[in-house]
Short mmCIF file of C-alpha atoms in Angstrom, two decimals:
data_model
loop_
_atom_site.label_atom_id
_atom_site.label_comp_id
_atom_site.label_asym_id
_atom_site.label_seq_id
_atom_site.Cartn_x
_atom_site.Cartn_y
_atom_site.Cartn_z
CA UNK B 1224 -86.69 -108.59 -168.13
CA UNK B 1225 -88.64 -110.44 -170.65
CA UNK B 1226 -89.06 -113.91 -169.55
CA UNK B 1227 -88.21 -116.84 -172.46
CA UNK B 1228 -88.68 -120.05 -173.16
CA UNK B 1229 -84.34 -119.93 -173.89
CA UNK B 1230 -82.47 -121.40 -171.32
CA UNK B 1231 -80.51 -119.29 -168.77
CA UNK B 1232 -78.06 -122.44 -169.70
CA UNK B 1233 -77.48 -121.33 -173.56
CA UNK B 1234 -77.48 -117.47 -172.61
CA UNK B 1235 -73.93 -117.94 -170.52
CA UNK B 1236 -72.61 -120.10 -172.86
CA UNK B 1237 -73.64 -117.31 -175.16
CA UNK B 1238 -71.90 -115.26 -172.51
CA UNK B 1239 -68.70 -117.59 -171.69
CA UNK B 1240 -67.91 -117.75 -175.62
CA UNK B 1241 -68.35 -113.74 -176.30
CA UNK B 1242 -70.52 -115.07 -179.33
CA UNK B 1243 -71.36 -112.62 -181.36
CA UNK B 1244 -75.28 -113.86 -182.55
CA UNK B 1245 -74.74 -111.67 -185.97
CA UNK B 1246 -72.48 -114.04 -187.33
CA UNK B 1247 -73.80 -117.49 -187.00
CA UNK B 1248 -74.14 -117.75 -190.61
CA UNK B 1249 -71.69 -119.69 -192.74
CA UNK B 1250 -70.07 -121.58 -189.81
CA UNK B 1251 -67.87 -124.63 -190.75
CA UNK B 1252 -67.90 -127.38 -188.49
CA UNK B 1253 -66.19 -130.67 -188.77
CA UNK B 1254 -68.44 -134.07 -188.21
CA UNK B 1255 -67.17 -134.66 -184.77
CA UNK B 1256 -67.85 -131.11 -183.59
CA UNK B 1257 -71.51 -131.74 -183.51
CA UNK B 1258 -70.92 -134.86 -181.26
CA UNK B 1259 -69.43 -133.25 -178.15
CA UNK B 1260 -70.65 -133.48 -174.99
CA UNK B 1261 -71.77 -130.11 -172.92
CA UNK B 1262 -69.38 -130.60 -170.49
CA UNK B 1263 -66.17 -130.81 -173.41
CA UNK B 1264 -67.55 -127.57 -175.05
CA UNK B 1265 -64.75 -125.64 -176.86
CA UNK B 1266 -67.47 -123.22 -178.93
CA UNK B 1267 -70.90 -122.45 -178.83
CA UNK B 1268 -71.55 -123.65 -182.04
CA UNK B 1269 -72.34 -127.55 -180.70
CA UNK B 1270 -74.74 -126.48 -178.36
CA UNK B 1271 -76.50 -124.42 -180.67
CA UNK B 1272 -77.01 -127.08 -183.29
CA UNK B 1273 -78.03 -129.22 -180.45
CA UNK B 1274 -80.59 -126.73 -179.29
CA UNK B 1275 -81.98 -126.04 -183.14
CA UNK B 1276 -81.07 -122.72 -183.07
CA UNK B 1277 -78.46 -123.27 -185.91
CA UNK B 1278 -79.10 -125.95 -188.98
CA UNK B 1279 -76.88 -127.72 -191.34
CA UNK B 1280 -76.77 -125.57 -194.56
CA UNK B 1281 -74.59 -127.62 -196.75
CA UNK B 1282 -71.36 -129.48 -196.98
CA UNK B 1283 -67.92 -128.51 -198.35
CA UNK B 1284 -66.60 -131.44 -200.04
CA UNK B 1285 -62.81 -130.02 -199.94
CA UNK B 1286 -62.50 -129.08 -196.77
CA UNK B 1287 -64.68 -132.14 -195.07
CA UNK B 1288 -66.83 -129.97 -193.06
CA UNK B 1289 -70.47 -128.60 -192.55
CA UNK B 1290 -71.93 -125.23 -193.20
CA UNK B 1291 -74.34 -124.34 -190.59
CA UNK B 1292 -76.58 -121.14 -189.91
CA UNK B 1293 -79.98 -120.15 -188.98
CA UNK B 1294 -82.35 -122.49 -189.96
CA UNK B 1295 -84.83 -119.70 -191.12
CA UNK B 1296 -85.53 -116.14 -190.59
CA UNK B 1297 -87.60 -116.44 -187.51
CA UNK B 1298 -85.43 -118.08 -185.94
CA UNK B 1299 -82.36 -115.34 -186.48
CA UNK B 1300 -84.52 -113.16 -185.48
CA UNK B 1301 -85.20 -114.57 -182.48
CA UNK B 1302 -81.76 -114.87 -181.66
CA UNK B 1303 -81.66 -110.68 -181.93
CA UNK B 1304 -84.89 -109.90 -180.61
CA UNK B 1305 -85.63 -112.02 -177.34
CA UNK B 1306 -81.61 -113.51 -176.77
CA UNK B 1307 -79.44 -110.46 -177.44
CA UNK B 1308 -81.10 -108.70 -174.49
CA UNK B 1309 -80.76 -111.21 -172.18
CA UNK B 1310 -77.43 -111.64 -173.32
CA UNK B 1311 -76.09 -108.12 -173.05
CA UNK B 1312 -78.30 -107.53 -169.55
CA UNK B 1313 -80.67 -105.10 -170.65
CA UNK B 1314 -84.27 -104.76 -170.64
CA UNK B 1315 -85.94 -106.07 -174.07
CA UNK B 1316 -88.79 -103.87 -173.63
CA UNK B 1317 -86.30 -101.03 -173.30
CA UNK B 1318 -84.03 -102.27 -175.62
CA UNK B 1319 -86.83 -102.92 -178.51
CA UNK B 1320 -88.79 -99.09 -177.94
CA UNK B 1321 -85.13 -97.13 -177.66
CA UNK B 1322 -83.86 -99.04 -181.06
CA UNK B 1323 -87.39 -99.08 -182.97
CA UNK B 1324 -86.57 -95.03 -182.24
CA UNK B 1325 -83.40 -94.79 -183.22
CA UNK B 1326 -84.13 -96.49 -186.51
CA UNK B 1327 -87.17 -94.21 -187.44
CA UNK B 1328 -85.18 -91.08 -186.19
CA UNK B 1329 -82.39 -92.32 -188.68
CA UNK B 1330 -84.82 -93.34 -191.41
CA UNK B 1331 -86.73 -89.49 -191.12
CA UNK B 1332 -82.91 -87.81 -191.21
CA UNK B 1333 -83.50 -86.75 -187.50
CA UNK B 1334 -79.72 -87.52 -186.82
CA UNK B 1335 -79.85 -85.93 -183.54
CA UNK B 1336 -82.63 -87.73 -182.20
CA UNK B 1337 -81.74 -91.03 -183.49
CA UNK B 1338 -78.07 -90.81 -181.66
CA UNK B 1339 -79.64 -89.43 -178.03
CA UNK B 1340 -81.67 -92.43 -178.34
CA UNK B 1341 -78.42 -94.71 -179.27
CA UNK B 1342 -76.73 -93.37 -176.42
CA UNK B 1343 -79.89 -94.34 -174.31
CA UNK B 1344 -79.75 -97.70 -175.45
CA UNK B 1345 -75.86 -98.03 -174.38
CA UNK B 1346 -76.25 -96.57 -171.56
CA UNK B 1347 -78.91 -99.44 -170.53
CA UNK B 1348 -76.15 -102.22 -171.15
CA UNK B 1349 -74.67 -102.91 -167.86
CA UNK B 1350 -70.80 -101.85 -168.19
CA UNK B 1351 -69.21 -104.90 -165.75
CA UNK B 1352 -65.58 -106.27 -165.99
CA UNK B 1353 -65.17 -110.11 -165.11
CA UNK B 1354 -61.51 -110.19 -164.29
CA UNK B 1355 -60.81 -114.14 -164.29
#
């Protein structure tokens, strides 16, 4: 696995929350849910504005709270390309090839192709239950 300079720390938050690291755009917060401590944690979305993986993008004046997202598109993408296979257990070197494949099969209309190597790149997640 591809080492990073990303905490083991945020990944199982990450993990604990089932975030979902598509959708951290457009995020309301209120004031006092940037000011929690890590141990008081109710969402990831503290700890990622904390970390400066997500920015303030605005303010709703109605509803008193923050908009926050990605700060830019590096970092999004860095959220995809070096956290989501950490945080789904596969290999990013695996992970990257199999879906840079799948996206040209799809792209040249070789259907076929592009969903053996889908399947190949599910098949890489590891399938565990955490019963807690």
């Amino acid at each position: 696995m591809v080492k990073t300079s990303t905490s083991s720390y945020v990944i199982n938050h990450l993990q604990h929350f089932e975030a979902n690291i598509l959708e951290f755009e457009g995020i309301e917060l209120f004031d006092s849910d940037f000011y929690v401590s890590q141990e008081d944690f109710k969402s990831i979305y503290p700890l990622l504005y904390q970390a400066g993986y997500l920015t303030i993008k605005g303010y709703n004046d109605i509803t008193k709270r923050y908009l926050i997202g990605y700060p830019n598109q590096e970092v999004r993408i860095s959220m995809i390309d070096i956290l989501m296979p950490s945080y789904v257990g596969c290999s990013s070197e695996v992970s990257k090839g199999t879906m840079c494949n799948f996206y040209f099969s799809i792209k040249k209309g070789e259907y076929e192709k592009g969903f053996d190597y889908l399947k190949t790149f599910l098949a890489s997640i590891p399938n565990e239950l955490n019963n807690k």
